[in-house]
């Protein structure tokens, strides 16, 4: 064989790279695991290798005449990280719907390379879980409870008289339409000394109990914990292993053993316990007050994470998360962290990592978080942060990640830092730079955010590879072309920088001043900030003139929680739109 023939043969033997497929081939569209107030949307696709396909969203109550615009779906290319993988799709959520209501959702895919399509789904939110109408009540005392519990059947309400009860393991199941309810006849007057175990149970509700121990329900479905108080020296409300699906954890007070001090904060601090920790799909954690844990509210990590998608963590009042206020680690798509208030926490919101996304962080307000408002570590992919407010010492908005994080989308947030940076719990929180995002890769998008550094006399930072030393340079060198500079006058109330971060600090009023730099400085986001006043939305968690959300338990749902559990306004508000 001559040399030319040998070369030709070698060329033929080399693998041929697959041609890029830029057109989209649509697959199945679905709405998995509806929650009480949100619908998750997923549209599987193949192709679109250049990632320019876009899916718009319209929705309406089933049978209504007019449509409402939703937030476009996020493009989620197939990927893998930390032992988990996800498929090629568009995904997103419809926010703040009515419970127990059917909706039509129209998805329209446009790809300039071909494959455009439209499809309509019909999906219903879950109703608020309650005892069956006319459910029989079975009276029990501490002496008779074990016998009454042993005879319980689907649909029963076990009405517990005031008194002290031993911890118990419950062994019966309800059904979706006929749950078993274990209820304090007088909320707060039934004291359970020990753990309550609902492992393997389906549709069992706990209402109005005081538990000195854990409430735990591994491998469960449809569990409800409502209006309870949990006092614990370990974890509070817990589901691990295969976790729980479609649980509702609402209007509880959960108090743990961890104090707020330099020795307790950080990953290696002397801290203990998870306030509420669940794994599994479709779970709702809403209107709880949680204080004094390593992580106040948490998903599971690594091999413990089980199908963590379509999860709502909303309207919780969180204090003293010595590591994380909310740990949404290993979120696997359409996890929604909305309207939470976080005070005195080492990290505000963690996504370490998000697995493809979207993981939504919307209208959360954070005061005196030490290390970072967002912890997007371990190669987090697909985080979406809209209308959040953070006030802290040190760097205003920093993600101190060593591994690049990608496909993040930040709009309409307020980040205020300043003096008081140092080393706390063994970790440095910077010198007061307004942004320190060196590991954000080129797929991340930041714009319409407000930044400030109090007492430093500087406005400097870095986003990706781009550095800046002024607002003009931030706008010119990064995607933040509409960013604004702010200081503490952006807030209507009297706000002091939490510097130093110890001792605990009360959460101030962080609603906007009518003359501050946050007013009309944002961008419109359908289904997130509809109905704003002025010519554009305001930056941060609150819209000027709108009622503040209620944080923590609502009036009538918990016997001991204060009625004024928010920034001065008792409304049970929506997303501000």
Coordinates of C-alpha atoms in Angstrom, one line a residue:
X1 CA 0.0 0.0 0.0
X2 CA 1.5 3.4 -1.0
X3 CA 1.7 6.3 1.4
X4 CA -1.2 8.3 -0.1
X5 CA -3.6 5.3 0.2
X6 CA -2.4 4.7 3.8
X7 CA -3.2 8.4 4.7
X8 CA -6.6 8.1 3.0
X9 CA -7.4 5.0 5.0
X10 CA -6.3 6.7 8.3
X11 CA -8.5 9.7 7.5
X12 CA -11.5 7.4 6.9
X13 CA -10.9 5.6 10.2
X14 CA -10.9 8.8 12.3
X15 CA -14.2 9.5 14.1
X16 CA -16.3 12.2 12.5
X17 CA -17.6 14.8 14.9
X18 CA -21.4 15.0 15.1
X19 CA -22.8 17.9 13.2
X20 CA -24.5 20.6 15.4
X21 CA -28.2 20.3 15.4
X22 CA -29.5 23.8 15.8
X23 CA -33.1 23.1 15.0
X24 CA -35.4 22.0 17.8
X25 CA -37.3 18.8 17.9
X26 CA -40.0 19.2 20.6
X27 CA -40.8 16.3 22.8
X28 CA -43.3 15.8 25.7
X29 CA -44.5 18.8 27.7
X30 CA -45.7 18.3 31.3
X31 CA -46.5 19.9 34.6
X32 CA -45.1 17.6 37.3
X33 CA -46.0 17.8 41.0
X34 CA -48.3 20.8 41.2
X35 CA -48.1 22.6 44.6
X36 CA -50.7 24.7 46.3
X37 CA -49.8 28.0 44.5
X38 CA -47.5 27.1 41.7
X39 CA -47.3 25.0 38.5
X40 CA -44.0 23.5 37.2
X41 CA -43.5 23.4 33.5
X42 CA -41.1 21.1 31.5
X43 CA -40.9 20.7 27.8
X44 CA -38.4 18.1 26.7
X45 CA -36.5 18.7 23.4
X46 CA -33.7 17.5 21.3
X47 CA -31.5 19.6 19.1
X48 CA -31.1 23.4 19.6
X49 CA -27.4 23.0 20.1
X50 CA -26.9 26.7 19.7
X51 CA -29.4 27.3 22.6
X52 CA -31.4 30.0 20.8
X53 CA -34.9 28.5 21.2
X54 CA -37.3 30.5 23.4
X55 CA -40.6 29.4 25.0
X56 CA -43.2 32.0 25.9
X57 CA -45.9 31.2 28.4
X58 CA -49.5 32.2 28.7
X59 CA -52.0 30.9 31.3
X60 CA -55.6 31.4 32.5
X61 CA -58.1 29.7 34.7
X62 CA -59.7 26.9 32.8
X63 CA -62.5 28.3 30.8
X64 CA -61.6 32.0 31.3
X65 CA -61.8 34.3 28.3
X66 CA -58.5 36.2 28.7
X67 CA -54.9 35.0 29.0
X68 CA -52.2 36.2 31.4
X69 CA -48.5 36.4 30.4
X70 CA -46.1 34.2 32.3
X71 CA -42.3 34.4 32.7
X72 CA -40.6 32.7 29.7
X73 CA -39.3 29.2 30.4
X74 CA -35.5 28.9 31.1
X75 CA -33.4 27.1 28.5
X76 CA -31.9 24.1 30.3
X77 CA -29.3 22.2 28.2
X78 CA -28.6 18.6 29.2
X79 CA -25.8 18.3 31.7
X80 CA -24.5 16.5 34.8
X81 CA -22.9 17.4 38.1
X82 CA -22.0 15.8 41.4
X83 CA -23.3 12.4 40.2
X84 CA -26.7 13.6 38.9
X85 CA -27.8 14.3 35.3
X86 CA -30.6 16.2 33.6
X87 CA -32.1 16.2 30.1
X88 CA -32.3 18.8 27.4
X89 CA -35.4 21.0 27.9
X90 CA -37.1 24.2 28.6
X91 CA -38.4 24.6 32.1
X92 CA -40.1 27.1 34.4
X93 CA -43.0 28.0 36.7
X94 CA -46.2 29.8 36.9
X95 CA -46.3 31.7 40.2
X96 CA -48.9 32.7 42.8
X97 CA -52.0 30.9 41.6
X98 CA -55.1 29.9 43.5
X99 CA -55.1 26.6 45.4
X100 CA -57.3 23.8 44.0
X101 CA -57.8 25.5 40.6
X102 CA -57.4 24.1 37.1
X103 CA -55.4 26.2 34.7
X104 CA -54.7 26.1 31.0
X105 CA -51.1 26.9 30.1
X106 CA -50.1 27.6 26.5
X107 CA -46.4 27.1 25.6
X108 CA -45.1 28.6 22.4
X109 CA -41.6 27.5 21.2
X110 CA -39.8 29.7 18.7
X111 CA -36.4 28.6 17.2
X112 CA -35.0 30.6 14.3
X113 CA -33.3 27.4 13.1
X114 CA -36.6 25.5 12.9
X115 CA -38.8 23.4 15.0
X116 CA -41.2 26.0 16.3
X117 CA -44.3 24.7 17.9
X118 CA -47.1 25.4 20.4
X119 CA -48.8 23.2 23.0
X120 CA -51.4 23.7 25.7
X121 CA -51.4 21.9 29.0
X122 CA -54.3 21.6 31.6
X123 CA -53.0 21.3 35.1
X124 CA -54.5 22.0 38.6
X125 CA -52.9 23.3 41.7
X126 CA -53.4 21.3 44.9
X127 CA -56.2 22.3 47.3
X128 CA -55.2 23.5 50.8
X129 CA -55.1 20.2 52.7
X130 CA -57.9 19.9 55.4
X131 CA -59.8 17.2 57.2
X132 CA -62.6 15.7 55.2
X133 CA -65.9 17.6 55.6
X134 CA -68.0 16.0 58.4
X135 CA -65.1 13.8 59.4
X136 CA -65.8 11.9 62.6
X137 CA -64.0 13.1 65.7
X138 CA -62.4 10.5 68.1
X139 CA -61.7 12.0 71.5
X140 CA -58.4 11.0 73.2
X141 CA -56.5 11.7 76.4
X142 CA -52.9 11.0 77.2
X143 CA -54.2 7.8 78.8
X144 CA -56.3 6.6 75.9
X145 CA -54.4 7.9 72.9
X146 CA -52.5 4.7 72.1
X147 CA -55.8 2.7 72.0
X148 CA -57.6 5.4 69.9
X149 CA -54.6 5.6 67.5
X150 CA -54.6 1.9 67.1
X151 CA -58.2 1.9 65.8
X152 CA -57.8 5.0 63.6
X153 CA -59.0 4.7 60.0
X154 CA -59.0 7.0 57.0
X155 CA -61.1 10.1 57.5
X156 CA -60.8 10.1 61.3
X157 CA -59.9 13.2 63.3
X158 CA -58.2 12.3 66.6
X159 CA -59.0 15.1 69.0
X160 CA -56.4 15.2 71.7
X161 CA -57.3 16.7 75.1
X162 CA -54.9 19.1 76.8
X163 CA -52.1 17.3 78.7
X164 CA -48.7 15.7 78.4
X165 CA -48.3 12.8 75.9
X166 CA -45.4 10.4 75.3
X167 CA -43.6 10.5 71.9
X168 CA -45.3 8.1 69.5
X169 CA -45.1 6.2 66.3
X170 CA -48.3 6.3 64.2
X171 CA -49.2 3.3 62.1
X172 CA -52.4 4.1 60.1
X173 CA -52.9 5.8 56.7
X174 CA -55.4 8.2 55.4
X175 CA -56.2 8.9 51.7
X176 CA -56.1 12.2 49.7
X177 CA -59.8 12.8 50.3
X178 CA -60.0 11.3 53.8
X179 CA -56.8 12.1 55.7
X180 CA -56.2 11.1 59.3
X181 CA -55.8 14.2 61.4
X182 CA -54.2 14.2 64.8
X183 CA -55.3 17.6 66.3
X184 CA -55.0 19.3 69.6
X185 CA -58.5 20.2 70.9
X186 CA -56.9 23.4 72.3
X187 CA -53.9 24.4 70.0
X188 CA -50.7 24.6 72.0
X189 CA -52.1 22.6 75.0
X190 CA -51.0 19.2 73.9
X191 CA -47.4 18.6 74.9
X192 CA -45.6 15.6 73.3
X193 CA -42.4 14.7 75.2
X194 CA -40.5 12.8 72.6
X195 CA -40.3 12.3 68.9
X196 CA -43.4 11.9 66.6
X197 CA -42.7 9.3 63.9
X198 CA -44.8 9.0 60.8
X199 CA -42.4 6.9 58.7
X200 CA -44.1 5.2 55.7
X201 CA -47.4 7.0 56.4
X202 CA -49.7 8.5 53.8
X203 CA -52.0 11.5 54.3
X204 CA -51.6 11.9 58.1
X205 CA -51.9 15.4 59.5
X206 CA -50.5 16.9 62.8
X207 CA -52.2 20.1 63.9
X208 CA -51.6 22.3 67.0
X209 CA -49.2 20.1 68.9
X210 CA -46.2 21.1 71.0
X211 CA -43.4 18.6 70.4
X212 CA -40.3 18.3 72.5
X213 CA -38.3 16.4 70.0
X214 CA -38.5 15.7 66.3
X215 CA -41.3 15.2 63.9
X216 CA -40.0 12.7 61.4
X217 CA -41.6 11.0 58.3
X218 CA -39.3 9.1 56.0
X219 CA -40.7 7.4 52.9
X220 CA -44.0 9.2 53.3
X221 CA -46.7 11.0 51.1
X222 CA -49.1 13.8 51.7
X223 CA -48.0 14.6 55.3
X224 CA -49.2 17.9 56.8
X225 CA -47.7 19.6 59.9
X226 CA -49.7 22.7 60.7
X227 CA -49.7 25.1 63.6
X228 CA -47.3 23.1 65.7
X229 CA -44.4 24.1 67.9
X230 CA -41.3 22.1 67.8
X231 CA -38.7 22.5 70.5
X232 CA -35.6 20.4 69.8
X233 CA -31.9 20.0 70.6
X234 CA -31.3 18.3 67.3
X235 CA -33.4 18.4 64.0
X236 CA -36.9 19.7 64.0
X237 CA -39.2 18.6 61.1
X238 CA -37.5 15.9 59.1
X239 CA -37.8 13.6 56.1
X240 CA -34.8 11.8 54.8
X241 CA -34.1 8.5 52.9
X242 CA -36.6 8.3 50.1
X243 CA -38.2 11.4 51.7
X244 CA -41.7 12.6 51.3
X245 CA -43.8 13.8 48.3
X246 CA -46.5 16.5 48.4
X247 CA -46.1 17.4 52.0
X248 CA -47.3 20.7 53.5
X249 CA -45.3 22.1 56.4
X250 CA -47.1 25.3 57.3
X251 CA -47.6 27.9 60.1
X252 CA -45.2 26.2 62.6
X253 CA -42.7 27.6 65.1
X254 CA -39.5 25.5 65.1
X255 CA -36.9 26.4 67.7
X256 CA -33.4 24.9 68.0
X257 CA -30.3 24.8 70.1
X258 CA -27.9 27.0 68.2
X259 CA -27.0 30.4 69.4
X260 CA -25.7 33.4 67.3
X261 CA -21.9 33.9 68.0
X262 CA -18.7 33.8 66.1
X263 CA -17.9 30.4 67.5
X264 CA -21.2 28.9 66.0
X265 CA -21.2 30.3 62.5
X266 CA -19.9 28.7 59.3
X267 CA -19.5 25.1 58.0
X268 CA -17.1 24.2 60.9
X269 CA -18.9 26.2 63.6
X270 CA -20.2 24.8 66.9
X271 CA -23.8 24.6 65.5
X272 CA -26.4 21.8 65.4
X273 CA -29.5 20.8 63.8
X274 CA -31.7 21.3 60.7
X275 CA -34.9 23.2 61.5
X276 CA -36.9 21.8 58.6
X277 CA -35.2 19.4 56.3
X278 CA -37.0 17.5 53.6
X279 CA -36.1 15.6 50.4
X280 CA -38.6 14.6 47.7
X281 CA -40.8 16.3 45.1
X282 CA -43.9 18.5 45.4
X283 CA -43.3 19.7 49.0
X284 CA -44.5 23.0 50.4
X285 CA -42.7 24.7 53.3
X286 CA -44.6 28.0 54.0
X287 CA -45.3 30.5 56.7
X288 CA -43.0 28.9 59.4
X289 CA -40.9 30.7 62.0
X290 CA -37.6 28.9 62.4
X291 CA -34.7 29.9 64.7
X292 CA -31.5 28.5 66.1
X293 CA -30.2 25.9 63.8
X294 CA -27.2 25.1 61.6
X295 CA -29.5 25.4 58.6
X296 CA -33.0 26.8 59.2
X297 CA -34.7 25.2 56.2
X298 CA -32.9 22.7 54.0
X299 CA -33.0 20.2 51.2
X300 CA -30.7 17.1 51.3
X301 CA -27.3 17.0 49.7
X302 CA -25.3 14.5 47.7
X303 CA -26.5 10.9 47.9
X304 CA -29.3 11.9 50.3
X305 CA -31.0 14.1 47.7
X306 CA -34.1 12.4 46.2
X307 CA -36.0 13.9 43.3
X308 CA -35.8 17.4 44.7
X309 CA -38.0 19.3 42.2
X310 CA -41.2 21.3 42.2
X311 CA -40.6 22.5 45.8
X312 CA -41.9 25.7 47.4
X313 CA -40.2 27.4 50.3
X314 CA -42.2 30.6 50.8
X315 CA -43.0 33.3 53.4
X316 CA -40.9 31.8 56.2
X317 CA -39.4 34.0 59.0
X318 CA -35.9 32.7 59.6
X319 CA -33.4 33.8 62.3
X320 CA -30.0 32.3 63.3
X321 CA -29.1 30.0 60.5
X322 CA -25.5 29.5 61.7
X323 CA -24.6 28.0 58.3
X324 CA -27.4 28.7 55.9
X325 CA -30.8 30.4 56.3
X326 CA -32.2 28.4 53.4
X327 CA -30.2 25.6 51.9
X328 CA -31.7 24.7 48.5
X329 CA -28.7 22.5 47.6
X330 CA -29.2 19.8 45.0
X331 CA -32.4 21.4 43.7
X332 CA -33.3 19.6 40.6
X333 CA -35.6 22.0 38.8
X334 CA -38.5 24.4 39.6
X335 CA -37.6 24.8 43.2
X336 CA -39.1 28.2 44.3
X337 CA -37.7 30.1 47.2
X338 CA -40.0 33.1 47.5
X339 CA -40.7 35.9 50.0
X340 CA -38.7 34.7 52.9
X341 CA -37.2 37.0 55.6
X342 CA -33.8 36.0 56.9
X343 CA -32.0 37.6 59.8
X344 CA -28.7 36.8 61.5
X345 CA -27.5 34.0 59.2
X346 CA -24.1 33.1 58.0
X347 CA -25.3 32.5 54.4
X348 CA -28.7 33.8 53.3
X349 CA -29.6 31.5 50.4
X350 CA -27.6 28.5 49.3
X351 CA -27.6 26.6 46.0
X352 CA -24.6 24.3 46.3
X353 CA -25.3 23.3 43.6
X354 CA -28.5 23.8 41.5
X355 CA -28.7 20.9 39.1
X356 CA -29.6 22.5 35.8
X357 CA -32.4 24.7 37.3
X358 CA -34.3 26.7 37.3
X359 CA -34.0 27.4 41.0
X360 CA -36.0 30.6 41.7
X361 CA -35.1 33.1 44.4
X362 CA -37.7 35.8 44.3
X363 CA -38.4 38.7 46.8
X364 CA -36.4 37.3 49.7
X365 CA -35.1 39.9 52.2
X366 CA -31.9 39.3 54.1
X367 CA -30.4 41.4 56.9
X368 CA -27.1 40.6 58.7
X369 CA -26.1 37.7 56.6
X370 CA -22.3 37.4 57.2
X371 CA -20.6 35.5 54.4
X372 CA -22.8 35.9 51.3
X373 CA -26.4 36.4 50.4
X374 CA -26.1 33.7 47.7
X375 CA -23.8 30.6 48.0
X376 CA -23.7 29.3 44.4
X377 CA -20.9 26.8 44.9
X378 CA -19.9 23.3 43.5
X379 CA -20.6 24.3 39.9
X380 CA -24.2 25.5 40.4
X381 CA -26.2 25.7 37.2
X382 CA -29.5 27.6 36.5
X383 CA -30.1 29.9 39.4
X384 CA -32.6 32.7 38.9
X385 CA -32.7 35.6 41.4
X386 CA -35.3 38.4 41.0
X387 CA -36.2 41.2 43.4
X388 CA -34.1 40.2 46.4
X389 CA -32.8 42.6 49.1
X390 CA -29.6 42.0 51.1
X391 CA -27.9 44.2 53.7
X392 CA -24.7 43.0 55.3
X393 CA -21.2 44.0 56.3
X394 CA -18.3 43.3 54.0
X395 CA -18.7 42.6 50.3
X396 CA -22.3 43.3 49.2
X397 CA -22.8 40.6 46.6
X398 CA -20.1 37.9 46.7
X399 CA -20.0 34.3 45.6
X400 CA -16.6 33.0 46.8
X401 CA -16.7 29.9 44.6
X402 CA -13.6 28.1 43.4
X403 CA -15.6 26.2 40.6
X404 CA -17.3 28.2 37.8
X405 CA -21.1 28.6 38.1
X406 CA -23.2 29.1 35.1
X407 CA -26.5 30.0 33.5
X408 CA -27.5 32.3 36.4
X409 CA -30.0 35.2 35.8
X410 CA -30.1 38.1 38.2
X411 CA -32.5 41.1 37.8
X412 CA -34.0 43.8 40.1
X413 CA -32.0 42.9 43.2
X414 CA -30.6 45.2 45.9
X415 CA -27.1 44.4 47.4
X416 CA -25.8 46.7 50.1
X417 CA -22.5 46.0 51.9
X418 CA -19.8 48.1 53.5
X419 CA -17.4 48.3 56.4
X420 CA -17.0 45.6 59.0
X421 CA -15.7 42.9 56.7
X422 CA -13.3 40.5 58.3
X423 CA -13.0 36.8 59.2
X424 CA -16.0 35.2 60.9
X425 CA -16.3 31.5 61.7
X426 CA -13.0 31.1 59.9
X427 CA -14.3 32.6 56.6
X428 CA -13.5 36.1 55.2
X429 CA -16.4 38.2 53.9
X430 CA -14.4 40.8 52.1
X431 CA -13.6 44.5 52.3
X432 CA -16.8 46.0 51.1
X433 CA -16.6 45.5 47.4
X434 CA -20.0 45.8 45.8
X435 CA -19.6 42.6 43.7
X436 CA -17.1 39.8 43.9
X437 CA -18.3 37.2 41.4
X438 CA -15.0 36.0 39.8
X439 CA -16.3 32.5 39.1
X440 CA -19.4 33.5 37.3
X441 CA -18.9 32.3 33.7
X442 CA -20.0 33.9 30.5
X443 CA -23.4 32.3 30.4
X444 CA -24.5 34.2 33.5
X445 CA -26.5 37.4 33.0
X446 CA -26.7 40.3 35.5
X447 CA -28.6 43.6 34.9
X448 CA -31.0 46.1 36.6
X449 CA -29.5 45.5 40.0
X450 CA -28.6 48.1 42.7
X451 CA -25.3 48.1 44.6
X452 CA -23.8 50.0 47.5
X453 CA -20.9 50.0 49.9
X454 CA -21.5 51.9 53.1
X455 CA -18.5 53.7 54.7
X456 CA -15.8 52.5 52.3
X457 CA -15.8 55.4 49.9
X458 CA -15.5 53.0 47.0
X459 CA -17.6 51.3 44.3
X460 CA -15.4 48.5 43.1
X461 CA -15.7 44.8 42.2
X462 CA -15.5 42.1 39.6
X463 CA -18.0 40.1 37.6
X464 CA -16.5 37.2 35.7
X465 CA -13.3 38.4 34.2
X466 CA -14.4 42.1 34.2
X467 CA -13.2 44.4 36.9
X468 CA -14.6 47.9 37.7
X469 CA -13.9 50.8 40.0
X470 CA -17.0 52.9 39.5
X471 CA -20.6 52.7 38.4
X472 CA -19.7 53.9 35.0
X473 CA -17.1 51.1 34.6
X474 CA -19.6 48.5 36.0
X475 CA -22.1 49.5 33.3
X476 CA -19.4 49.6 30.6
X477 CA -17.5 46.5 31.4
X478 CA -20.2 44.0 32.4
X479 CA -23.8 43.0 31.5
X480 CA -25.0 45.4 34.3
X481 CA -25.7 48.2 31.8
X482 CA -28.7 49.4 33.8
X483 CA -27.2 49.0 37.3
X484 CA -27.6 51.8 39.9
X485 CA -25.6 52.9 42.9
X486 CA -27.5 53.0 46.2
X487 CA -26.8 53.7 49.9
X488 CA -28.9 53.3 53.1
X489 CA -31.2 56.2 52.1
X490 CA -32.7 53.7 49.6
X491 CA -34.8 52.4 52.5
X492 CA -37.8 54.2 54.0
X493 CA -36.9 53.2 57.6
X494 CA -33.9 54.0 59.7
X495 CA -31.4 51.3 58.7
X496 CA -27.9 50.8 60.1
X497 CA -25.3 48.6 58.5
X498 CA -25.0 45.5 60.7
X499 CA -21.3 46.0 61.4
X500 CA -20.1 44.0 63.3
X501 CA -22.5 41.2 62.8
X502 CA -22.6 40.2 66.5
X503 CA -24.7 40.3 68.6
X504 CA -28.1 39.5 67.0
X505 CA -29.8 42.4 65.2
X506 CA -33.5 43.0 64.8
X507 CA -34.7 43.0 61.2
X508 CA -35.4 46.6 60.2
X509 CA -37.9 48.0 57.7
X510 CA -36.3 47.5 54.3
X511 CA -39.2 48.8 52.2
X512 CA -38.1 51.5 49.7
X513 CA -37.9 55.2 50.2
X514 CA -40.0 57.2 47.7
X515 CA -36.9 59.2 46.9
X516 CA -34.4 56.5 46.9
X517 CA -32.4 55.0 44.0
X518 CA -34.5 51.8 43.9
X519 CA -37.6 53.5 42.6
X520 CA -38.5 52.7 38.9
X521 CA -35.0 51.3 38.4
X522 CA -36.1 47.7 37.5
X523 CA -37.3 45.8 34.5
X524 CA -40.7 44.3 33.9
X525 CA -41.0 40.6 34.6
X526 CA -44.3 39.0 33.7
X527 CA -46.0 37.1 36.6
X528 CA -43.4 38.5 39.0
X529 CA -43.8 42.2 39.2
X530 CA -47.1 43.0 37.4
X531 CA -49.0 45.9 38.7
X532 CA -46.0 48.0 39.7
X533 CA -46.5 51.7 40.4
X534 CA -44.6 54.3 38.4
X535 CA -42.8 53.9 35.0
X536 CA -41.0 50.7 36.0
X537 CA -40.7 48.2 38.8
X538 CA -38.7 49.1 41.9
X539 CA -35.6 47.2 42.9
X540 CA -35.5 44.9 45.8
X541 CA -38.0 42.7 47.6
X542 CA -40.7 45.4 48.0
X543 CA -42.6 47.6 45.6
X544 CA -43.3 51.2 46.9
X545 CA -46.8 51.4 48.3
X546 CA -47.5 47.6 48.1
X547 CA -48.4 45.7 51.2
X548 CA -45.4 43.7 52.6
X549 CA -45.8 40.0 52.7
X550 CA -46.6 38.2 55.9
X551 CA -43.6 36.2 57.2
X552 CA -44.1 33.3 59.6
X553 CA -47.4 31.9 60.9
X554 CA -50.6 33.6 60.0
X555 CA -53.2 34.8 62.4
X556 CA -55.4 31.9 63.5
X557 CA -53.0 29.3 62.3
X558 CA -50.6 29.2 65.3
X559 CA -51.7 29.9 68.9
X560 CA -48.6 31.8 70.1
X561 CA -47.1 33.6 67.2
X562 CA -47.3 37.4 67.2
X563 CA -49.8 38.9 64.8
X564 CA -47.3 41.5 63.6
X565 CA -44.8 39.1 62.1
X566 CA -43.6 41.3 59.3
X567 CA -42.1 44.7 58.4
X568 CA -45.0 46.5 60.0
X569 CA -47.7 45.3 57.6
X570 CA -49.9 42.3 58.4
X571 CA -51.0 41.5 54.9
X572 CA -50.6 38.1 53.4
X573 CA -49.3 39.4 50.2
X574 CA -48.4 37.8 46.9
X575 CA -45.4 38.3 44.7
X576 CA -45.9 42.1 44.5
X577 CA -47.5 41.7 41.1

